[in-house]
Short mmCIF file of C-alpha atoms in Angstrom, two decimals:
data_model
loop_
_atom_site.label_atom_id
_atom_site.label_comp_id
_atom_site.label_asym_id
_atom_site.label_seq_id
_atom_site.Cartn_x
_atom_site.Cartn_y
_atom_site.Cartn_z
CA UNK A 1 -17.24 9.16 27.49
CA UNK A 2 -16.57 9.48 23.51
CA UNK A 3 -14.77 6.66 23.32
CA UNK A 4 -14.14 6.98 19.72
CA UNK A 5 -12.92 10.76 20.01
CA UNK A 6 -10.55 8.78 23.20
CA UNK A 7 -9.22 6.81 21.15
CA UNK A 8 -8.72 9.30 17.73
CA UNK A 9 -7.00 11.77 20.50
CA UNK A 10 -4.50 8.59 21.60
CA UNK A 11 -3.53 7.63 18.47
CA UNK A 12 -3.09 10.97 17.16
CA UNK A 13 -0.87 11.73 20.51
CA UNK A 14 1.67 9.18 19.90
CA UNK A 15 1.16 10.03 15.89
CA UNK A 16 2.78 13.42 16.99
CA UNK A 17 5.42 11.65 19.18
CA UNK A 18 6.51 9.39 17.10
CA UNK A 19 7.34 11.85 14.58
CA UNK A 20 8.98 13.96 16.48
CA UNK A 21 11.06 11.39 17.48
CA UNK A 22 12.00 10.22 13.73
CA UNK A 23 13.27 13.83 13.21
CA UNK A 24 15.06 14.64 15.69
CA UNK A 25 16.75 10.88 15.11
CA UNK A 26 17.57 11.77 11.08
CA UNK A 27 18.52 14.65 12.27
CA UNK A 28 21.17 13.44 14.36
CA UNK A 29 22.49 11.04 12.20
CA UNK A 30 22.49 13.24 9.15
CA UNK A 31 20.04 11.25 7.29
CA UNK A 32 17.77 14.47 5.61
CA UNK A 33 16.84 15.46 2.21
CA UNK A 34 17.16 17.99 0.55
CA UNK A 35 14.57 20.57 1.35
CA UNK A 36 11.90 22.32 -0.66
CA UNK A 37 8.91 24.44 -0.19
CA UNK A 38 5.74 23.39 -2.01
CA UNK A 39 3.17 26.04 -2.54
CA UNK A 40 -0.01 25.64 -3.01
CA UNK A 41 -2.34 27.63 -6.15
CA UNK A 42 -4.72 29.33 -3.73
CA UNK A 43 -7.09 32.11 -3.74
CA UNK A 44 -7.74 35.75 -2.60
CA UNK A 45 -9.38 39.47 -3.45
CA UNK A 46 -7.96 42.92 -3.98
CA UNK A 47 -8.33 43.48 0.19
CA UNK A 48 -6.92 40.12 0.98
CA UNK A 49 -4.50 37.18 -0.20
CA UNK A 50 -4.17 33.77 1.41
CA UNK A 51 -1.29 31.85 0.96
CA UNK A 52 -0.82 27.84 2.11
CA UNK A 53 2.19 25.81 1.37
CA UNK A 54 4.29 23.17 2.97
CA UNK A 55 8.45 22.32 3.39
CA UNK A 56 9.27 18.93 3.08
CA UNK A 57 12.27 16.64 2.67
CA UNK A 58 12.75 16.36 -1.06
CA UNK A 59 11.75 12.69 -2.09
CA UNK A 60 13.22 13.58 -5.68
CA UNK A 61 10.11 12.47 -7.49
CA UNK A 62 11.10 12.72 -11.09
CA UNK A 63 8.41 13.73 -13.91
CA UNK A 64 5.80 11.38 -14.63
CA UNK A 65 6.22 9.62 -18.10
CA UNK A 66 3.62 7.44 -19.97
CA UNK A 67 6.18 4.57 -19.85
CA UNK A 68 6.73 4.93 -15.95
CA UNK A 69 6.52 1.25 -14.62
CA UNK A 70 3.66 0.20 -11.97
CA UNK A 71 6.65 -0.24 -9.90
CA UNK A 72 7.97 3.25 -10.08
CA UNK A 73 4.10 4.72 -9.67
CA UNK A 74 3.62 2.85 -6.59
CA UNK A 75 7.42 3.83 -5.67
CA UNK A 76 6.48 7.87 -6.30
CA UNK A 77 3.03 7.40 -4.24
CA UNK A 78 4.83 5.74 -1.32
CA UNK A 79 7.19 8.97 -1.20
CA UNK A 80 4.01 11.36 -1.29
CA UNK A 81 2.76 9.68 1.96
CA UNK A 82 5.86 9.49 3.71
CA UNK A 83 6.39 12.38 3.67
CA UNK A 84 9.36 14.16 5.97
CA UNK A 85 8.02 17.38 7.27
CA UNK A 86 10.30 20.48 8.18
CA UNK A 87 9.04 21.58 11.22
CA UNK A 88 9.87 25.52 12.44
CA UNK A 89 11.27 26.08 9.13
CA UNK A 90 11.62 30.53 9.14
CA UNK A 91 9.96 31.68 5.81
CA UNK A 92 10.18 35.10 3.95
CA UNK A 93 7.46 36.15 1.78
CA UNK A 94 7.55 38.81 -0.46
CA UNK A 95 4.80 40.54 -2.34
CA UNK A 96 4.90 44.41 -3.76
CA UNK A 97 6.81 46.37 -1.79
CA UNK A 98 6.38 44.50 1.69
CA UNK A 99 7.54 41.51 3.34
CA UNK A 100 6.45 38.94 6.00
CA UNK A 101 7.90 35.95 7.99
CA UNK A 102 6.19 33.39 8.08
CA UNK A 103 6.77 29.56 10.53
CA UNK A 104 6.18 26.28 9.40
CA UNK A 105 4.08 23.78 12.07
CA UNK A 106 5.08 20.88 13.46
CA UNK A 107 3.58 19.34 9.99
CA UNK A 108 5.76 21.65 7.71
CA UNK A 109 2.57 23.30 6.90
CA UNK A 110 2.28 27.32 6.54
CA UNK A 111 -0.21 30.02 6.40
CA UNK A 112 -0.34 33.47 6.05
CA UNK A 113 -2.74 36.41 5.20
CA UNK A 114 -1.71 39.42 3.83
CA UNK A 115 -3.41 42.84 2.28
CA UNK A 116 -1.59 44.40 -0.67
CA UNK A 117 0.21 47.37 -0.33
CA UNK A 118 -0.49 49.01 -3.78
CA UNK A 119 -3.82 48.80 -6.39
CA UNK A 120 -4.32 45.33 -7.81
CA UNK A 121 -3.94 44.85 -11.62
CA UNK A 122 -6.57 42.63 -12.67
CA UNK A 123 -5.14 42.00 -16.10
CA UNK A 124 -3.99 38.41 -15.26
CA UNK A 125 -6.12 36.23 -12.71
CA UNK A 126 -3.12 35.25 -11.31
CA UNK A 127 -0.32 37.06 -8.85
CA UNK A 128 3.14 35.53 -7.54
CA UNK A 129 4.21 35.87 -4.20
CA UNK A 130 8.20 35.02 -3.81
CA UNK A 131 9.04 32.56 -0.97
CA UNK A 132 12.24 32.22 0.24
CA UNK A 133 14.20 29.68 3.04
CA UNK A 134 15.63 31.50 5.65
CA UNK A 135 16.31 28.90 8.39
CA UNK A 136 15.14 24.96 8.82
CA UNK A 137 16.27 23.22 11.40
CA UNK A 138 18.20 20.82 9.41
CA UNK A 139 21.17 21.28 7.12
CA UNK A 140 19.85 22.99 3.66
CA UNK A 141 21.42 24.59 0.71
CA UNK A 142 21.26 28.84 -0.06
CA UNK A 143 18.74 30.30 -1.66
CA UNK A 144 15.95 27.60 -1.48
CA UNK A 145 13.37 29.58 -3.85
CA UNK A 146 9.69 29.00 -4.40
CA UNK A 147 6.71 31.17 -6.17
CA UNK A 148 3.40 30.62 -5.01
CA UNK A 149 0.45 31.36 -7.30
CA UNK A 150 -2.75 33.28 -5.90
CA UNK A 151 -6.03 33.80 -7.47
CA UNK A 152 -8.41 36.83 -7.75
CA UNK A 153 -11.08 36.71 -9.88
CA UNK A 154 -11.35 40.06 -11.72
CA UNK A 155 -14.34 42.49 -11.39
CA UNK A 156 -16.18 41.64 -14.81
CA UNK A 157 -15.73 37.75 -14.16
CA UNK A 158 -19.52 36.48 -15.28
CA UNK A 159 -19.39 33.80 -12.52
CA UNK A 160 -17.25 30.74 -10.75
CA UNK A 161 -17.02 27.20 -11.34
CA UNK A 162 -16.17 24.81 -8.41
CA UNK A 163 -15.62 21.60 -9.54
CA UNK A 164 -14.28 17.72 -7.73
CA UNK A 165 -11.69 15.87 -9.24
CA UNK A 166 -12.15 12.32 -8.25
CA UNK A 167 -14.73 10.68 -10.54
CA UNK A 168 -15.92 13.95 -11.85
CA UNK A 169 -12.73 14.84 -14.08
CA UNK A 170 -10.52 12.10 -13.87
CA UNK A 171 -11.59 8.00 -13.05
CA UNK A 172 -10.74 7.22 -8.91
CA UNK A 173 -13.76 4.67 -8.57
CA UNK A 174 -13.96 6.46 -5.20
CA UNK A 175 -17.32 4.35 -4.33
CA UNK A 176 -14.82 1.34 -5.04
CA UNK A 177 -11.72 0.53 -2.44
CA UNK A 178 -10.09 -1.88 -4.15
CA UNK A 179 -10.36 -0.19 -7.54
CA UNK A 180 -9.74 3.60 -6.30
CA UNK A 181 -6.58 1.85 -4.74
CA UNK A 182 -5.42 0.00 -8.00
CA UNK A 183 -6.26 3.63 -10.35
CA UNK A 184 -4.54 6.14 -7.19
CA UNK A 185 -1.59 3.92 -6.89
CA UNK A 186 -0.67 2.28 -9.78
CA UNK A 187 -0.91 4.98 -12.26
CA UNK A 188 0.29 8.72 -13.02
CA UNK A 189 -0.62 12.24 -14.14
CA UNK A 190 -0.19 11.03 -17.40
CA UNK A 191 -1.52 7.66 -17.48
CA UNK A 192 -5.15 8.75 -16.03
CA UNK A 193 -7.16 10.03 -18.33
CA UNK A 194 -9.95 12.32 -18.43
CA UNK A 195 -13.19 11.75 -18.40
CA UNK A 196 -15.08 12.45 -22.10
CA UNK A 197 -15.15 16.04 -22.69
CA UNK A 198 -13.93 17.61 -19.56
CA UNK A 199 -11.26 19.15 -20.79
CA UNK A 200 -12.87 21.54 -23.83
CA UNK A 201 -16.03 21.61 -21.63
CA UNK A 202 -14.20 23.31 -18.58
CA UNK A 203 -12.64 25.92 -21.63
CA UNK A 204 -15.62 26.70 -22.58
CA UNK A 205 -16.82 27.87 -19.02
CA UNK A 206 -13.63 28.90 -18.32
CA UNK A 207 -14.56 31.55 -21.76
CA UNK A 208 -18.28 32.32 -20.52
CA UNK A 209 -19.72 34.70 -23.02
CA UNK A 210 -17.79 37.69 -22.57
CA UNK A 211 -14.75 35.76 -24.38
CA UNK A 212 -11.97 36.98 -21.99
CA UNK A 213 -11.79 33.39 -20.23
CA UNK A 214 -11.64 34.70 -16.48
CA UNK A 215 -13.52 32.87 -14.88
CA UNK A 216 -12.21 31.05 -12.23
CA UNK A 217 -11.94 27.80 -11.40
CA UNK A 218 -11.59 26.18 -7.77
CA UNK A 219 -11.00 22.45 -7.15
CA UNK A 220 -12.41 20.99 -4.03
CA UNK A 221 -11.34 17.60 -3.06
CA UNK A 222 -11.48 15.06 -0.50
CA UNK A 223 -7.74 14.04 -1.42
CA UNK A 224 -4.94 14.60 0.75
CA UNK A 225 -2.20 17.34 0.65
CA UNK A 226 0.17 14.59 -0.02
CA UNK A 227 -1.05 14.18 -4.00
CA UNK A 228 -1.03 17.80 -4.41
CA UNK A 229 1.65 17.57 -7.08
CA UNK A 230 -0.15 14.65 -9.01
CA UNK A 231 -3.41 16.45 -9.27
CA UNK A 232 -1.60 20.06 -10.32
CA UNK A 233 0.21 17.88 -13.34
CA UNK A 234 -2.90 16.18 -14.10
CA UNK A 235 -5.01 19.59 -14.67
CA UNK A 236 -1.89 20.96 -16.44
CA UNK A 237 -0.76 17.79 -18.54
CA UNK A 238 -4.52 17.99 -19.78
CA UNK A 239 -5.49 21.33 -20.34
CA UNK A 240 -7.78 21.31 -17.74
CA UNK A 241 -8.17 25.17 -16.42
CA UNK A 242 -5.63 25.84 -13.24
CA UNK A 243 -7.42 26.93 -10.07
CA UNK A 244 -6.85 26.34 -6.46
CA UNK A 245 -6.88 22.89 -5.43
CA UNK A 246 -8.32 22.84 -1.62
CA UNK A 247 -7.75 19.47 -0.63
CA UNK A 248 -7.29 17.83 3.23
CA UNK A 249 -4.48 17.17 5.25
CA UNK A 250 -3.69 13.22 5.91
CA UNK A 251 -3.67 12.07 9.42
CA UNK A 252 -6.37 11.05 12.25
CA UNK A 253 -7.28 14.17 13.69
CA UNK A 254 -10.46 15.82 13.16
CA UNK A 255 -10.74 17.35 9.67
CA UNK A 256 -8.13 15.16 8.19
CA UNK A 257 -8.39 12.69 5.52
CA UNK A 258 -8.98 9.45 7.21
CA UNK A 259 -11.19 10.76 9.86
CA UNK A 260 -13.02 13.78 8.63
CA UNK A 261 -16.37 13.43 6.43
CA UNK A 262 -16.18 13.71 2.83
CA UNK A 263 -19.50 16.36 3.17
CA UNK A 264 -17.88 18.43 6.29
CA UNK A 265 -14.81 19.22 4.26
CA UNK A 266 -16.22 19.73 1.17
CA UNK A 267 -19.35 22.16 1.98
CA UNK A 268 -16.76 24.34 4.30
CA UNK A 269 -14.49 24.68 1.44
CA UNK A 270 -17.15 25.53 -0.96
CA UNK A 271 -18.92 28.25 1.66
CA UNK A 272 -15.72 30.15 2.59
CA UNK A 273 -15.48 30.45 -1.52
CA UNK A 274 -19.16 31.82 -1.66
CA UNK A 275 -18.64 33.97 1.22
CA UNK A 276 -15.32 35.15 -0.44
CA UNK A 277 -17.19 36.27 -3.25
CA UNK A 278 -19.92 37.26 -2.62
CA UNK A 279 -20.91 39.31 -5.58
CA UNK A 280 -20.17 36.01 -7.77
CA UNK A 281 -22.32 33.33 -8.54
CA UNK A 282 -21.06 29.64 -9.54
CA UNK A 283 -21.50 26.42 -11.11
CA UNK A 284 -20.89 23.25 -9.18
CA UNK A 285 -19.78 20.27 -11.10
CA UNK A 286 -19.61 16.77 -9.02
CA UNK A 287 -20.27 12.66 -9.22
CA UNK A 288 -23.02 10.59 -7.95
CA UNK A 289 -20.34 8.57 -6.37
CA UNK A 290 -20.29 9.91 -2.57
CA UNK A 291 -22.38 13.09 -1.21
CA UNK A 292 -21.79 15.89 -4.38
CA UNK A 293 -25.57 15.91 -4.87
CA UNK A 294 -26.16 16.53 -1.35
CA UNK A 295 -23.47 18.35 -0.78
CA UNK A 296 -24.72 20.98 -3.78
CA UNK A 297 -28.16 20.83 -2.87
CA UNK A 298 -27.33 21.96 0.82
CA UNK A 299 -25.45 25.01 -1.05
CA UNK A 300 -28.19 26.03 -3.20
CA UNK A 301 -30.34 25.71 0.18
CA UNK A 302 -28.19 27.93 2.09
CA UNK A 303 -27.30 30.27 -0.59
CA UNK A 304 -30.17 30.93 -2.76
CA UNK A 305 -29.57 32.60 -6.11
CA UNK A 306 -26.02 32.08 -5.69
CA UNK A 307 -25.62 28.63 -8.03
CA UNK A 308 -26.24 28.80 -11.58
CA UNK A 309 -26.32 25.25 -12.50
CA UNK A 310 -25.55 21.93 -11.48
CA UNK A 311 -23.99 19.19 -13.16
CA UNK A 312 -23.34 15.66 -11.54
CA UNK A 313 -22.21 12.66 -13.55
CA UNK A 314 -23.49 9.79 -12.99
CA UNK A 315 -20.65 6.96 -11.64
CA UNK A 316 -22.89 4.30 -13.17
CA UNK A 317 -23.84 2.85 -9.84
CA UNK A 318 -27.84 2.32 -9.65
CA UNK A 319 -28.43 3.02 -6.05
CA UNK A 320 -26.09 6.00 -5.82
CA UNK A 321 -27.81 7.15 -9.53
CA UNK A 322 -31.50 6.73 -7.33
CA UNK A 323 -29.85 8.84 -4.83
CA UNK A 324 -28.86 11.69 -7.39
CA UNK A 325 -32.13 11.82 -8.51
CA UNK A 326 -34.45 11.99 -5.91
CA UNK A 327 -32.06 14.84 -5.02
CA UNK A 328 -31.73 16.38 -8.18
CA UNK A 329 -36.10 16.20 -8.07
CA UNK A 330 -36.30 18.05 -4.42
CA UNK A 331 -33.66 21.03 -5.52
CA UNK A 332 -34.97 21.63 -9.49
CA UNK A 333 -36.61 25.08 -9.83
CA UNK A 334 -37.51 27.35 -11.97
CA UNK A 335 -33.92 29.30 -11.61
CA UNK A 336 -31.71 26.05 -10.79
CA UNK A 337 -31.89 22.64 -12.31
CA UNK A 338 -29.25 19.82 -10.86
CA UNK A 339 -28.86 17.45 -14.14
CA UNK A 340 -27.36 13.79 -13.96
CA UNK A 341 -25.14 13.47 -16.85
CA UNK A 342 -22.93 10.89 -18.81
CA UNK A 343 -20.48 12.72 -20.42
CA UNK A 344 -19.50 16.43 -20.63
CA UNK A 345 -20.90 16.97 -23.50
CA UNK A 346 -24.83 16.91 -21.97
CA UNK A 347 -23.65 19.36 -19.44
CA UNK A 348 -22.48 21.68 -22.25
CA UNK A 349 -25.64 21.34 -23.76
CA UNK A 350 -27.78 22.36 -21.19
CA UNK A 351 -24.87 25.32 -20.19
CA UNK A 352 -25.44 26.76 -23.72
CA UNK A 353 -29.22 26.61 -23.18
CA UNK A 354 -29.23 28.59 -20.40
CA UNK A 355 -26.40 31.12 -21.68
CA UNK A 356 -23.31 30.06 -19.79
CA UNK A 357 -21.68 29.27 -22.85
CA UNK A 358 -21.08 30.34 -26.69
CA UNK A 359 -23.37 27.47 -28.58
CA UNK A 360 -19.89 27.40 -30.89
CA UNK A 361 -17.74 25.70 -28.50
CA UNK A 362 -20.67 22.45 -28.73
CA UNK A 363 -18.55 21.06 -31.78
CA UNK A 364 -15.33 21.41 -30.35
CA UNK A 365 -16.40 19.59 -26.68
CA UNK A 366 -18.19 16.73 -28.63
CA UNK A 367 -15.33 15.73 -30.88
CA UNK A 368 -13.15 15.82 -27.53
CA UNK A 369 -15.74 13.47 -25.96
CA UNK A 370 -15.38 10.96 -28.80
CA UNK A 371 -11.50 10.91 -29.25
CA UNK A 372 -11.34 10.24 -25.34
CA UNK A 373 -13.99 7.20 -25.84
CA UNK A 374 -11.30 6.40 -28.34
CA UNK A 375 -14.23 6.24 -31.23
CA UNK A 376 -12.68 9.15 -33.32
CA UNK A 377 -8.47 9.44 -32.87
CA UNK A 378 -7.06 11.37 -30.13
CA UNK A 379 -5.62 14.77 -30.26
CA UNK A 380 -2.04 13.64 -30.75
CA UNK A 381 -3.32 11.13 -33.24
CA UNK A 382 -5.62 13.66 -35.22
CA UNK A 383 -2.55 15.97 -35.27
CA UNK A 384 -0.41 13.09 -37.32
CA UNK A 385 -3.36 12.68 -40.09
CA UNK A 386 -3.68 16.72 -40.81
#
């Protein structure tokens, strides 16, 4: 008998139970939120568009500030993970010409696949579907409103860049409890800060060399749902290209954050993308901190041809750097080299080298990479001396 499966199944069980039972008890004593639907950026083709989102209890989170208090981070962060779900919430979705419904599951999750109706205009990477309340079953106000953004990568896209967040654009010290604990709770979308470079190094991919910048980015996380709303503010408070963010749901089942593997989420995410696409090619962009380097090298493996380039920065950990390497050794050939970098600004090189980038956007990523090392003055500061 798997006792360990046994035992995930038990708690999980009374998980369920339990939180049934807390909503049908604020329920009866009038104790909700407000309700909102959260969308989430996702992706799709000219045939096809997925949509994912969630309705939850309101918390009320206000927007993050650089003055924010520790107290008030940890404050927000407790709200994201207790999170009220709206269970058998009735959505209406509405896209061209058509409309679906759509129910919510007993974690206020949705889903829903639809095929357009009308041509496509690839003009903007980016099309809105309109979401719309129609019934919860707990008091709500009218007209509770919500647009969800999809991507579709146009036809003349020169390839696709899936990227991680945690330790690969932003500082988690994910090989690091204590310290991924102290950066994830204590601080904000605006008080973490990139790492050196990302931000004019992901433009400059985001450009290619046809100068159109469309092509598209997709974020794939180990993270849970519940920080969905930290990590969209983060990419957007610095300048980091919007894609979808596919991150896991939190909870003890299989495939959830706590008990899924970090490479099992990760490599399915990244496959249905390839298989998605499959006239597109990509870069993958990761850390030496958990399994990125095998997690690439197993895509490269599987998909030959299909990756352009690899970039993995190195977390500063020696054994996990050894790791990287010996890796980075057994998948380098003469079409795809996995390099261990320090800084975006190496990874630019190299993507210049080998044509994924105009050579003139070097300058620009470099000075980036010393204003966020703080040895030149930041943008905001640089903006005060002109």
């Amino acid at each position: 008998m798997n006792w360990k499966k046994l035992f995930k199944d038990s708690v999980s069980n009374i998980e369920e139970q339990f939180d049934d039972f807390t909503f049908r008890l604020r329920r009866r004593l009038k104790l909700n939120d407000p309700v909102q639907i959260v969308p989430y950026r996702s992706y799709g083709t000219v045939n096809r568009l997925y949509l994912k989102g969630r309705v939850l209890e309101d918390k009320l989170l206000k927007a993050a500030t650089d003055k924010d208090s520790i107290f008030t981070n940890l404050l927000n962060m407790y709200k994201r993970f207790e999170s009220d779900e709206v269970p058998g919430a009735i959505l209406k979705v509405s896209f061209q010409d058509q409309t679906h419904q759509v129910i919510t599951d007993e974690e206020g999750y949705f889903l829903l696949n639809l095929a357009p109706s009308q041509v496509l205009h690839l003009d903007d990477i980016w099309h809105n579907l309109e979401i719309e309340l129609e019934h919860a079953p707990i008091p709500h106000e009218k007209n509770i409103k919500a647009s969800a953004e999809v991507l579709i990568p146009p036809f003349d896209a020169e390839y696709g860049i899936i990227s991680d967040i945690d330790d690969t654009i932003v500082e988690t010290s994910a090989t690091n409890a204590l310290r991924m604990a102290r950066t994830v709770f204590l601080n904000n979308a605006r008080t973490r800060l990139p790492f050196a470079g990302v931000s004019e190094f992901y433009k400059s991919l985001q450009l290619g060399r046809n100068g159109k910048r469309n092509n598209p980015f997709f974020y794939v996380s180990s993270s849970p749902w519940n920080l969905y709303d930290l990590l969209k503010d983060y990419l957007d408070l610095n300048e980091i290209p919007a894609g979808p963010l596919l991150l896991r749901d939190f909870g003890l089942e299989e495939n959830k954050f706590i008990s899924s593997g970090h490479m099992g989420h990760k490599f399915k995410e990244i496959e249905n993308i390839l298989l998605t696409y499959p006239h597109l090619n990509f870069v993958l962009i990761g850390d030496s901190g958990q399994e990125d380097p095998s997690i690439y090298q197993e895509v490269a493996k599987q998909y030959p041809g299909r990756v352009l380039a690899i970039y993995i920065r190195d977390v500063q950990l020696a054994n996990r750097e050894k790791i990287a390497i010996e890796i980075a050794e057994k998948t380098r050939t003469q079409d795809l080299e996995m390099l261990i970098i320090d800084n975006a600004a190496e990874a630019a090189e190299h993507a210049a080298k080998i044509g994924l980038i105009y050579t003139e956007t070097l300058p620009a990523i470099e000075i980036e990479k010393e204003q966020d090392k703080g040895i030149l003055p930041g943008k905001e500061e640089a903006s005060l001396l002109e």
